[in-house]
Tab-separated table of C-alpha atoms and ligand atoms in Angstrom:
chain	number	residue	atom	x	y	z
A	1	UNK	CA	106.817	-118.209	-50.877
A	2	UNK	CA	108.158	-115.404	-48.743
A	3	UNK	CA	105.663	-113.080	-47.137
A	4	UNK	CA	106.041	-109.664	-48.656
A	5	UNK	CA	105.699	-106.863	-46.286
A	6	UNK	CA	106.583	-103.218	-46.108
A	7	UNK	CA	106.821	-100.865	-43.159
A	8	UNK	CA	106.318	-97.168	-43.527
A	9	UNK	CA	106.833	-94.722	-40.726
A	10	UNK	CA	105.237	-91.271	-40.759
A	11	UNK	CA	106.632	-88.329	-38.870
A	12	UNK	CA	105.927	-84.644	-38.924
A	13	UNK	CA	104.432	-81.706	-37.105
A	14	UNK	CA	101.164	-82.187	-35.352
A	15	UNK	CA	98.084	-81.930	-37.531
A	16	UNK	CA	99.894	-82.313	-40.833
A	17	UNK	CA	97.830	-85.386	-41.733
A	18	UNK	CA	100.090	-88.227	-40.597
A	19	UNK	CA	97.231	-90.401	-39.373
A	20	UNK	CA	95.097	-89.571	-42.396
A	21	UNK	CA	97.973	-90.436	-44.676
A	22	UNK	CA	98.514	-93.715	-42.815
A	23	UNK	CA	94.859	-94.564	-43.266
A	24	UNK	CA	95.038	-93.735	-46.919
A	25	UNK	CA	97.981	-96.057	-47.367
A	26	UNK	CA	96.307	-98.848	-45.433
A	27	UNK	CA	93.004	-98.336	-47.176
A	28	UNK	CA	91.080	-98.299	-43.925
A	29	UNK	CA	90.537	-95.971	-40.993
A	30	UNK	CA	93.075	-97.593	-38.702
A	31	UNK	CA	94.277	-94.418	-36.994
A	32	UNK	CA	92.205	-91.758	-35.384
A	33	UNK	CA	92.247	-88.554	-37.356
A	34	UNK	CA	91.904	-85.270	-35.615
A	35	UNK	CA	88.952	-83.030	-35.978
A	36	UNK	CA	90.347	-80.256	-33.819
A	37	UNK	CA	93.605	-78.322	-33.715
A	38	UNK	CA	94.642	-80.205	-30.576
A	39	UNK	CA	97.134	-83.027	-31.103
A	40	UNK	CA	95.332	-86.338	-31.506
A	41	UNK	CA	97.932	-89.042	-31.887
A	42	UNK	CA	99.798	-89.114	-28.581
A	43	UNK	CA	101.613	-92.406	-28.878
A	44	UNK	CA	103.283	-94.171	-31.723
A	45	UNK	CA	101.121	-97.024	-32.915
A	46	UNK	CA	101.248	-99.369	-35.813
A	47	UNK	CA	98.531	-100.877	-37.957
A	48	UNK	CA	98.581	-103.184	-40.931
A	49	UNK	CA	96.535	-104.096	-43.951
A	50	UNK	CA	97.103	-106.635	-46.620
A	51	UNK	CA	96.767	-105.050	-50.030
A	52	UNK	CA	97.387	-107.077	-53.139
A	53	UNK	CA	99.091	-109.777	-51.129
A	54	UNK	CA	101.513	-107.437	-49.470
A	55	UNK	CA	101.290	-106.578	-45.822
A	56	UNK	CA	101.490	-102.833	-45.454
A	57	UNK	CA	102.347	-101.615	-42.010
A	58	UNK	CA	102.278	-97.983	-40.956
A	59	UNK	CA	103.874	-96.578	-37.842
A	60	UNK	CA	101.897	-93.501	-36.993
A	61	UNK	CA	103.668	-91.154	-34.619
A	62	UNK	CA	102.932	-88.275	-32.364
A	63	UNK	CA	103.327	-84.790	-33.846
A	64	UNK	CA	106.872	-83.758	-33.128
A	65	UNK	CA	106.828	-79.996	-33.005
A	66	UNK	CA	103.898	-79.335	-30.815
A	67	UNK	CA	105.381	-76.801	-28.457
A	68	UNK	CA	109.048	-76.594	-27.771
A	69	UNK	CA	109.277	-78.254	-24.430
A	70	UNK	CA	107.156	-81.305	-24.845
A	71	UNK	CA	109.185	-82.305	-27.885
A	72	UNK	CA	111.975	-83.983	-25.945
A	73	UNK	CA	109.425	-86.173	-24.237
A	74	UNK	CA	107.796	-87.054	-27.560
A	75	UNK	CA	111.146	-88.026	-28.993
A	76	UNK	CA	111.801	-90.243	-25.988
A	77	UNK	CA	108.501	-91.982	-26.493
A	78	UNK	CA	109.130	-92.453	-30.184
A	79	UNK	CA	112.607	-93.823	-29.511
A	80	UNK	CA	111.200	-96.231	-26.976
A	81	UNK	CA	108.687	-97.464	-29.493
A	82	UNK	CA	111.201	-97.895	-32.301
A	83	UNK	CA	113.784	-99.640	-30.160
A	84	UNK	CA	111.206	-102.251	-29.393
A	85	UNK	CA	110.160	-102.521	-33.025
A	86	UNK	CA	111.545	-105.656	-34.613
A	87	UNK	CA	110.289	-105.436	-38.151
A	88	UNK	CA	112.474	-102.667	-39.470
A	89	UNK	CA	111.386	-99.561	-41.340
A	90	UNK	CA	111.465	-99.436	-45.134
A	91	UNK	CA	110.657	-95.773	-45.568
A	92	UNK	CA	110.292	-92.692	-43.441
A	93	UNK	CA	107.693	-90.266	-44.674
A	94	UNK	CA	108.033	-86.677	-43.535
A	95	UNK	CA	104.519	-85.353	-43.627
A	96	UNK	CA	104.039	-81.683	-44.506
A	97	UNK	CA	100.915	-79.681	-45.024
A	98	UNK	CA	100.754	-78.662	-48.680
A	99	UNK	CA	98.957	-75.486	-47.756
A	100	UNK	CA	102.007	-74.213	-45.868
A	101	UNK	CA	104.839	-75.245	-48.040
A	102	UNK	CA	107.718	-73.134	-46.868
A	103	UNK	CA	110.950	-74.924	-46.133
A	104	UNK	CA	110.582	-73.782	-42.578
A	105	UNK	CA	112.742	-74.378	-39.570
A	106	UNK	CA	110.430	-77.050	-38.252
A	107	UNK	CA	110.650	-78.920	-41.549
A	108	UNK	CA	114.418	-78.779	-41.354
A	109	UNK	CA	114.306	-79.923	-37.759
A	110	UNK	CA	112.229	-82.948	-38.598
A	111	UNK	CA	114.300	-84.001	-41.585
A	112	UNK	CA	117.492	-83.651	-39.592
A	113	UNK	CA	115.913	-85.600	-36.791
A	114	UNK	CA	114.947	-88.466	-39.114
A	115	UNK	CA	118.491	-88.584	-40.388
A	116	UNK	CA	120.223	-88.347	-36.998
A	117	UNK	CA	117.953	-90.680	-35.091
A	118	UNK	CA	118.764	-93.705	-37.200
A	119	UNK	CA	122.406	-92.900	-36.710
A	120	UNK	CA	123.457	-93.835	-40.219
A	121	UNK	CA	123.897	-92.054	-43.538
A	122	UNK	CA	121.874	-94.894	-44.989
A	123	UNK	CA	118.804	-93.255	-43.494
A	124	UNK	CA	118.996	-90.497	-46.097
A	125	UNK	CA	118.033	-93.008	-48.760
A	126	UNK	CA	114.869	-93.958	-46.900
A	127	UNK	CA	113.352	-90.556	-46.399
A	128	UNK	CA	110.601	-89.178	-48.567
A	129	UNK	CA	108.469	-86.100	-48.233
A	130	UNK	CA	104.735	-86.173	-48.621
A	131	UNK	CA	102.662	-83.051	-48.911
A	132	UNK	CA	99.099	-83.573	-47.753
A	133	UNK	CA	96.212	-81.183	-48.223
A	134	UNK	CA	96.970	-80.683	-51.868
A	135	UNK	CA	93.831	-81.100	-53.892
A	136	UNK	CA	90.415	-81.528	-52.338
A	137	UNK	CA	88.402	-78.475	-51.308
A	138	UNK	CA	91.513	-76.438	-50.747
A	139	UNK	CA	92.491	-73.045	-52.102
A	140	UNK	CA	96.157	-73.566	-52.936
A	141	UNK	CA	96.623	-76.323	-55.428
A	142	UNK	CA	100.353	-76.803	-55.679
A	143	UNK	CA	102.172	-76.694	-58.932
A	144	UNK	CA	103.745	-80.053	-58.285
A	145	UNK	CA	106.508	-79.771	-60.819
A	146	UNK	CA	107.719	-76.371	-59.702
A	147	UNK	CA	107.385	-77.229	-56.081
A	148	UNK	CA	109.207	-80.509	-56.437
A	149	UNK	CA	112.143	-78.884	-58.166
A	150	UNK	CA	112.404	-76.054	-55.679
A	151	UNK	CA	111.873	-78.123	-52.613
A	152	UNK	CA	114.173	-80.859	-53.700
A	153	UNK	CA	116.914	-78.308	-54.120
A	154	UNK	CA	116.396	-76.943	-50.637
A	155	UNK	CA	116.334	-80.385	-49.129
A	156	UNK	CA	119.430	-81.537	-51.021
A	157	UNK	CA	121.414	-78.559	-49.822
A	158	UNK	CA	120.213	-78.994	-46.330
A	159	UNK	CA	121.072	-82.693	-46.245
A	160	UNK	CA	124.538	-81.990	-47.594
A	161	UNK	CA	124.953	-79.429	-44.860
A	162	UNK	CA	123.906	-81.710	-42.023
A	163	UNK	CA	125.493	-84.931	-43.289
A	164	UNK	CA	128.689	-83.387	-44.618
A	165	UNK	CA	128.367	-85.719	-47.567
A	166	UNK	CA	129.102	-84.201	-50.994
A	167	UNK	CA	126.515	-86.443	-52.630
A	168	UNK	CA	123.178	-87.163	-51.041
A	169	UNK	CA	120.382	-89.223	-52.539
A	170	UNK	CA	117.507	-87.351	-54.062
A	171	UNK	CA	114.668	-87.168	-51.607
A	172	UNK	CA	111.452	-87.893	-53.453
A	173	UNK	CA	108.523	-85.582	-52.927
A	174	UNK	CA	104.894	-86.611	-53.275
A	175	UNK	CA	101.627	-84.746	-53.262
A	176	UNK	CA	98.446	-86.281	-51.958
A	177	UNK	CA	95.101	-85.416	-50.569
A	178	UNK	CA	93.980	-87.813	-47.929
A	179	UNK	CA	90.394	-86.687	-48.333
A	180	UNK	CA	90.465	-87.435	-52.026
A	181	UNK	CA	91.568	-91.058	-52.142
A	182	UNK	CA	90.199	-91.571	-55.627
A	183	UNK	CA	91.707	-88.420	-57.110
A	184	UNK	CA	94.111	-89.099	-59.924
A	185	UNK	CA	97.118	-87.270	-58.442
A	186	UNK	CA	96.673	-88.883	-55.059
A	187	UNK	CA	96.375	-92.343	-56.501
A	188	UNK	CA	99.489	-91.909	-58.577
A	189	UNK	CA	101.443	-90.620	-55.608
A	190	UNK	CA	100.340	-93.512	-53.422
A	191	UNK	CA	101.504	-96.012	-56.014
A	192	UNK	CA	104.879	-94.314	-56.196
A	193	UNK	CA	105.221	-94.106	-52.437
A	194	UNK	CA	104.425	-97.789	-52.157
A	195	UNK	CA	107.012	-98.539	-54.831
A	196	UNK	CA	109.614	-96.410	-53.083
A	197	UNK	CA	109.067	-98.285	-49.815
A	198	UNK	CA	109.050	-101.710	-51.426
A	199	UNK	CA	112.358	-101.087	-53.155
A	200	UNK	CA	114.109	-100.412	-49.895
A	201	UNK	CA	115.479	-102.897	-47.428
A	202	UNK	CA	114.057	-102.437	-43.962
A	203	UNK	CA	116.333	-100.393	-41.713
A	204	UNK	CA	116.846	-101.698	-38.223
A	205	UNK	CA	115.185	-99.300	-35.831
A	206	UNK	CA	116.351	-100.905	-32.609
A	207	UNK	CA	119.256	-98.504	-32.311
A	208	UNK	CA	117.002	-95.508	-32.784
A	209	UNK	CA	118.414	-92.583	-30.856
A	210	UNK	CA	116.421	-90.024	-28.998
A	211	UNK	CA	118.350	-87.174	-30.567
A	212	UNK	CA	116.984	-83.725	-29.862
A	213	UNK	CA	114.905	-82.357	-32.685
A	214	UNK	CA	115.656	-78.738	-32.242
A	215	UNK	CA	117.174	-76.344	-29.856
A	216	UNK	CA	115.416	-76.635	-26.569
A	217	UNK	CA	114.139	-73.305	-25.410
A	218	UNK	CA	113.278	-72.642	-21.805
A	219	UNK	CA	111.983	-69.347	-20.569
A	220	UNK	CA	113.620	-68.103	-17.446
A	221	UNK	CA	111.945	-65.551	-15.231
A	222	UNK	CA	113.334	-63.332	-12.538
A	223	UNK	CA	111.031	-61.353	-10.333
A	224	UNK	CA	111.911	-58.241	-8.345
A	225	UNK	CA	115.391	-57.603	-9.666
A	226	UNK	CA	116.844	-54.512	-7.999
A	227	UNK	CA	117.865	-51.763	-10.394
A	228	UNK	CA	118.422	-48.617	-8.385
A	229	UNK	CA	117.082	-46.415	-5.614
A	230	UNK	CA	114.783	-43.550	-6.394
A	231	UNK	CA	114.010	-40.678	-4.038
A	232	UNK	CA	110.887	-38.666	-3.869
A	233	UNK	CA	110.541	-36.204	-0.984
A	234	UNK	CA	111.335	-38.119	2.160
A	235	UNK	CA	110.511	-41.518	0.724
A	236	UNK	CA	113.037	-43.859	-0.795
A	237	UNK	CA	111.915	-46.374	-3.392
A	238	UNK	CA	113.528	-49.467	-4.799
A	239	UNK	CA	113.221	-49.568	-8.558
A	240	UNK	CA	112.551	-53.173	-9.517
A	241	UNK	CA	111.961	-55.121	-12.669
A	242	UNK	CA	110.615	-58.509	-13.606
A	243	UNK	CA	112.394	-59.946	-16.590
A	244	UNK	CA	112.671	-62.990	-18.736
A	245	UNK	CA	115.089	-64.524	-21.158
A	246	UNK	CA	115.432	-67.633	-23.183
A	247	UNK	CA	117.806	-70.397	-22.332
A	248	UNK	CA	118.705	-72.116	-25.544
A	249	UNK	CA	120.076	-75.641	-25.379
A	250	UNK	CA	121.266	-76.421	-28.908
A	251	UNK	CA	120.131	-79.735	-30.347
A	252	UNK	CA	123.693	-80.548	-31.414
A	253	UNK	CA	125.309	-80.290	-28.006
A	254	UNK	CA	126.809	-76.829	-28.519
A	255	UNK	CA	127.138	-74.648	-25.472
A	256	UNK	CA	123.981	-73.375	-23.876
A	257	UNK	CA	123.316	-69.786	-24.773
A	258	UNK	CA	120.955	-67.137	-23.512
A	259	UNK	CA	118.969	-64.373	-25.107
A	260	UNK	CA	119.124	-60.886	-23.673
A	261	UNK	CA	116.856	-60.192	-20.759
A	262	UNK	CA	113.515	-58.689	-21.713
A	263	UNK	CA	111.926	-56.437	-19.152
A	264	UNK	CA	108.352	-57.486	-18.673
A	265	UNK	CA	107.451	-55.173	-15.812
A	266	UNK	CA	109.021	-52.134	-14.120
A	267	UNK	CA	107.789	-50.954	-10.764
A	268	UNK	CA	108.932	-49.551	-7.456
A	269	UNK	CA	108.404	-50.275	-3.824
A	270	UNK	CA	108.727	-47.843	-0.924
A	271	UNK	CA	111.850	-48.763	0.959
A	272	UNK	CA	112.379	-46.549	3.984
A	273	UNK	CA	111.526	-42.969	4.801
A	274	UNK	CA	113.613	-40.067	5.976
A	275	UNK	CA	112.291	-38.224	9.053
A	276	UNK	CA	113.180	-34.761	10.134
A	277	UNK	CA	112.453	-32.868	13.331
A	278	UNK	CA	113.524	-29.476	14.550
A	279	UNK	CA	114.888	-28.927	18.018
A	280	UNK	CA	115.003	-25.455	19.617
A	281	UNK	CA	116.734	-23.916	22.579
A	282	UNK	CA	116.685	-20.561	24.255
A	283	UNK	CA	119.927	-18.766	24.724
A	284	UNK	CA	120.817	-15.685	26.642
A	285	UNK	CA	123.851	-13.679	27.384
A	286	UNK	CA	124.570	-10.893	29.799
A	287	UNK	CA	127.138	-8.337	29.000
A	288	UNK	CA	128.480	-5.440	31.009
A	289	UNK	CA	129.411	-2.569	28.786
A	290	UNK	CA	131.752	0.016	30.308
A	291	UNK	CA	132.755	3.500	29.313
A	292	UNK	CA	135.749	5.017	31.048
A	293	UNK	CA	135.971	8.683	31.803
A	294	UNK	CA	139.150	10.396	32.862
A	295	UNK	CA	139.168	13.034	35.572
A	296	UNK	CA	137.977	16.339	34.200
A	297	UNK	CA	136.958	19.756	35.240
A	298	UNK	CA	134.280	21.576	33.373
A	299	UNK	CA	132.608	24.766	34.449
A	300	UNK	CA	133.984	24.522	37.946
A	301	UNK	CA	132.747	21.095	38.740
A	302	UNK	CA	135.287	18.437	38.662
A	303	UNK	CA	135.353	14.677	38.899
A	304	UNK	CA	137.703	11.792	39.343
A	305	UNK	CA	138.258	8.913	36.958
A	306	UNK	CA	135.025	7.021	36.748
A	307	UNK	CA	133.154	4.378	34.705
A	308	UNK	CA	129.664	4.387	33.214
A	309	UNK	CA	128.315	0.884	32.886
A	310	UNK	CA	125.252	-0.943	31.768
A	311	UNK	CA	124.267	-4.613	31.811
A	312	UNK	CA	122.623	-5.755	28.617
A	313	UNK	CA	120.800	-9.024	28.512
A	314	UNK	CA	120.428	-10.592	25.056
A	315	UNK	CA	118.044	-13.457	24.418
A	316	UNK	CA	117.430	-15.423	21.253
A	317	UNK	CA	116.181	-18.755	20.012
A	318	UNK	CA	118.343	-21.274	18.236
A	319	UNK	CA	117.172	-24.218	16.179
A	320	UNK	CA	118.710	-27.241	14.523
A	321	UNK	CA	117.428	-30.123	12.390
A	322	UNK	CA	117.733	-33.737	13.379
A	323	UNK	CA	117.471	-36.040	10.395
A	324	UNK	CA	117.045	-39.779	10.601
A	325	UNK	CA	118.138	-40.964	7.176
A	326	UNK	CA	116.853	-43.959	5.156
A	327	UNK	CA	119.491	-46.186	6.611
A	328	UNK	CA	118.728	-45.119	10.202
A	329	UNK	CA	121.741	-42.857	10.514
A	330	UNK	CA	121.032	-39.730	12.561
A	331	UNK	CA	122.617	-36.429	11.598
A	332	UNK	CA	122.272	-33.061	13.275
A	333	UNK	CA	122.642	-29.772	11.557
A	334	UNK	CA	124.505	-26.876	13.241
A	335	UNK	CA	122.506	-24.654	15.541
A	336	UNK	CA	121.242	-21.572	13.819
A	337	UNK	CA	119.676	-18.420	15.178
A	338	UNK	CA	116.028	-18.241	14.423
A	339	UNK	CA	115.674	-14.919	12.638
A	340	UNK	CA	113.710	-12.249	14.518
A	341	UNK	CA	114.150	-13.769	17.954
A	342	UNK	CA	117.047	-11.668	19.124
A	343	UNK	CA	116.205	-9.199	21.902
A	344	UNK	CA	118.563	-6.877	23.830
A	345	UNK	CA	117.450	-5.408	27.119
A	346	UNK	CA	119.323	-3.145	29.524
A	347	UNK	CA	118.679	-4.653	32.898
A	348	UNK	CA	120.888	-2.445	35.011
A	349	UNK	CA	123.183	0.577	34.699
A	350	UNK	CA	125.202	2.920	36.853
A	351	UNK	CA	128.337	4.838	37.474
A	352	UNK	CA	131.392	3.695	39.380
A	353	UNK	CA	134.305	5.537	40.642
A	354	UNK	CA	137.536	4.485	39.062
A	355	UNK	CA	137.907	2.286	36.040
A	356	UNK	CA	136.164	-1.044	36.086
A	357	UNK	CA	136.250	-3.846	33.511
A	358	UNK	CA	133.397	-5.041	31.329
A	359	UNK	CA	132.470	-8.739	31.088
A	360	UNK	CA	130.379	-11.202	29.166
A	361	UNK	CA	128.477	-14.115	30.673
A	362	UNK	CA	127.288	-16.304	27.897
A	363	UNK	CA	126.278	-19.932	27.245
A	364	UNK	CA	123.328	-19.558	29.405
A	365	UNK	CA	121.591	-22.302	27.541
A	366	UNK	CA	118.134	-23.677	28.034
A	367	UNK	CA	117.062	-26.299	25.522
B	1	GTP	N1	91.326	-81.609	-47.002
B	1	GTP	C1	92.282	-82.327	-46.415
B	1	GTP	N2	92.276	-82.498	-45.080
B	1	GTP	C2	93.260	-83.242	-44.526
B	1	GTP	C3	94.290	-83.820	-45.279
B	1	GTP	N3	95.125	-84.487	-44.452
B	1	GTP	C4	94.637	-84.320	-43.213
B	1	GTP	N4	93.516	-83.577	-43.259
B	1	GTP	C5	92.695	-83.183	-42.126
B	1	GTP	O1	93.563	-82.531	-41.205
B	1	GTP	C6	93.214	-82.900	-39.878
B	1	GTP	C7	94.422	-83.511	-39.197
B	1	GTP	O2	94.743	-84.747	-39.777
B	1	GTP	P1	95.424	-85.908	-38.930
B	1	GTP	O3	95.630	-87.023	-39.896
B	1	GTP	O4	94.680	-86.231	-37.695
B	1	GTP	O5	96.785	-85.224	-38.588
B	1	GTP	P2	97.949	-85.811	-37.667
B	1	GTP	O6	99.221	-85.326	-38.264
B	1	GTP	O7	97.807	-87.256	-37.452
B	1	GTP	O8	97.676	-85.026	-36.330
B	1	GTP	P3	98.193	-85.390	-34.857
B	1	GTP	O9	97.987	-86.842	-34.639
B	1	GTP	O10	97.359	-84.545	-33.997
B	1	GTP	O11	99.646	-84.999	-34.815
B	1	GTP	C8	92.052	-83.878	-40.001
B	1	GTP	O12	90.861	-83.163	-39.797
B	1	GTP	C9	92.155	-84.377	-41.391
B	1	GTP	O13	90.880	-84.724	-41.908
B	1	GTP	C10	94.265	-83.610	-46.686
B	1	GTP	O14	95.120	-84.100	-47.430
B	1	GTP	N5	93.245	-82.863	-47.195
B	2	MG	MG1	97.678	-88.379	-35.813
C-alpha cells in the first residue's frame, strides 16, 4: 500500500496566522505562534502529523512583507529551503488576515511571487487563499459568499494580467479561525483545504526561484547639498539642504527609477565675510593768484604795469574704501573729498612790478 502524504506550504505577510494555520492543519502545536507584533517565524520549517492515515506536512515560512528591504533576504532563505526540499509541494496557501481583507498591493505581490517562483503556469492551479481571523472573538465576521465572489474576481483578473493567460484556474478561497478549531465554518474549510491539496500532484520545488516579491525601495540621502549663496550685511551664507528620494528597483527587471527629491531640512552656513576699511590722506595745494594792472595815472600819481599776487594754500582730506570681498578679491573705491575738510588760507601776498604769471603746485599728498 502506498503511503499517502500531502505537503502544504503557507506563505503570506508576517503575523497573518501562517504558523497558527499550520498547527490547525496538523492538529498539534508544531510551530511557534506569535504573541507580539514582531515577526516570529524567521526560517522556513516543516512539521508533519499523521491524520487518518495520511501524512500531512506543512512548510511554515517567514512572513514575506515585513519591511521592504529585508524581503529579498527572506526570499533567498525560502528559495534555499525549497530547493533542498525533495518531497514536492501539493498546495500553496496564501494566508491573509480576514480582518483586513482588501486586495492590497502586498496581497498581489505575494500571489505573483508564488506564481513566479515556481516558474511554471502549473503553479496557478496549486494556489489557494485562506483568510484567518474570521470567526472567534473578532468584530468583522466576513460574509463568506460575497467575499469569495468579489475576491475571486480580483484574483482572476490579476492572475490573467501577470500570466498573460486568457484562462486561469479558479483560485479557491477559504475562511478559517485558527483559534476556533471546532467551529463549524473552520472545520468545513479545513476539510476542503485538505481535499484541495490531496487532489493535486506534488510540484517539484527544487527549481524554486528567488524572484523578487515587489519593487525594492531604497531610501537615498544627500546631506549638505548646495543650493545658492545668500548675503546678509557683510556675511555670505551657503544655503544648503538635506534631501532624500526613493530608488525603486522594479521586481520585474524594469529600469530602476527614482522618486523626486524630498527636502528634509533647509539651513545655511556662514561662508566668508566681506571686510571694509577706510583709508584717508591729507592733500594740499598752493596756488599763486595774480591780478595784472596796466600803467595808469590817477589824480597825479602814476604807476607802471604791475601785478598784485597772493598765495593761497588749500588743504583737505580725502578718503577711499578698501573692500576685501568674500572671495578675497580686494577692490578700492576712488578717492573722495571728505565733506567739510576743505580750507583755503592766504599765506603770502604782495605787489610786483611788471606782469608775472600765476602758478599751481598741487599733488602735495600725505597719506
Ligand atoms: N483570533 C484569531 N487569532 C489568530 C488567528 N490566526 C492567528 N491568530 C493570532 O495572530 C497572531 C499571529 O499568528 P501567527 O500564526 O504566529 O502568525 P504568523 O503569520 O506565523 O506570524 P510570523 O511567523 O511572525 O510571520 C497569534 O497571536 C495568533 O494567535 C485567527 O484565525 N483568529
Ligand atoms: Mg509564523
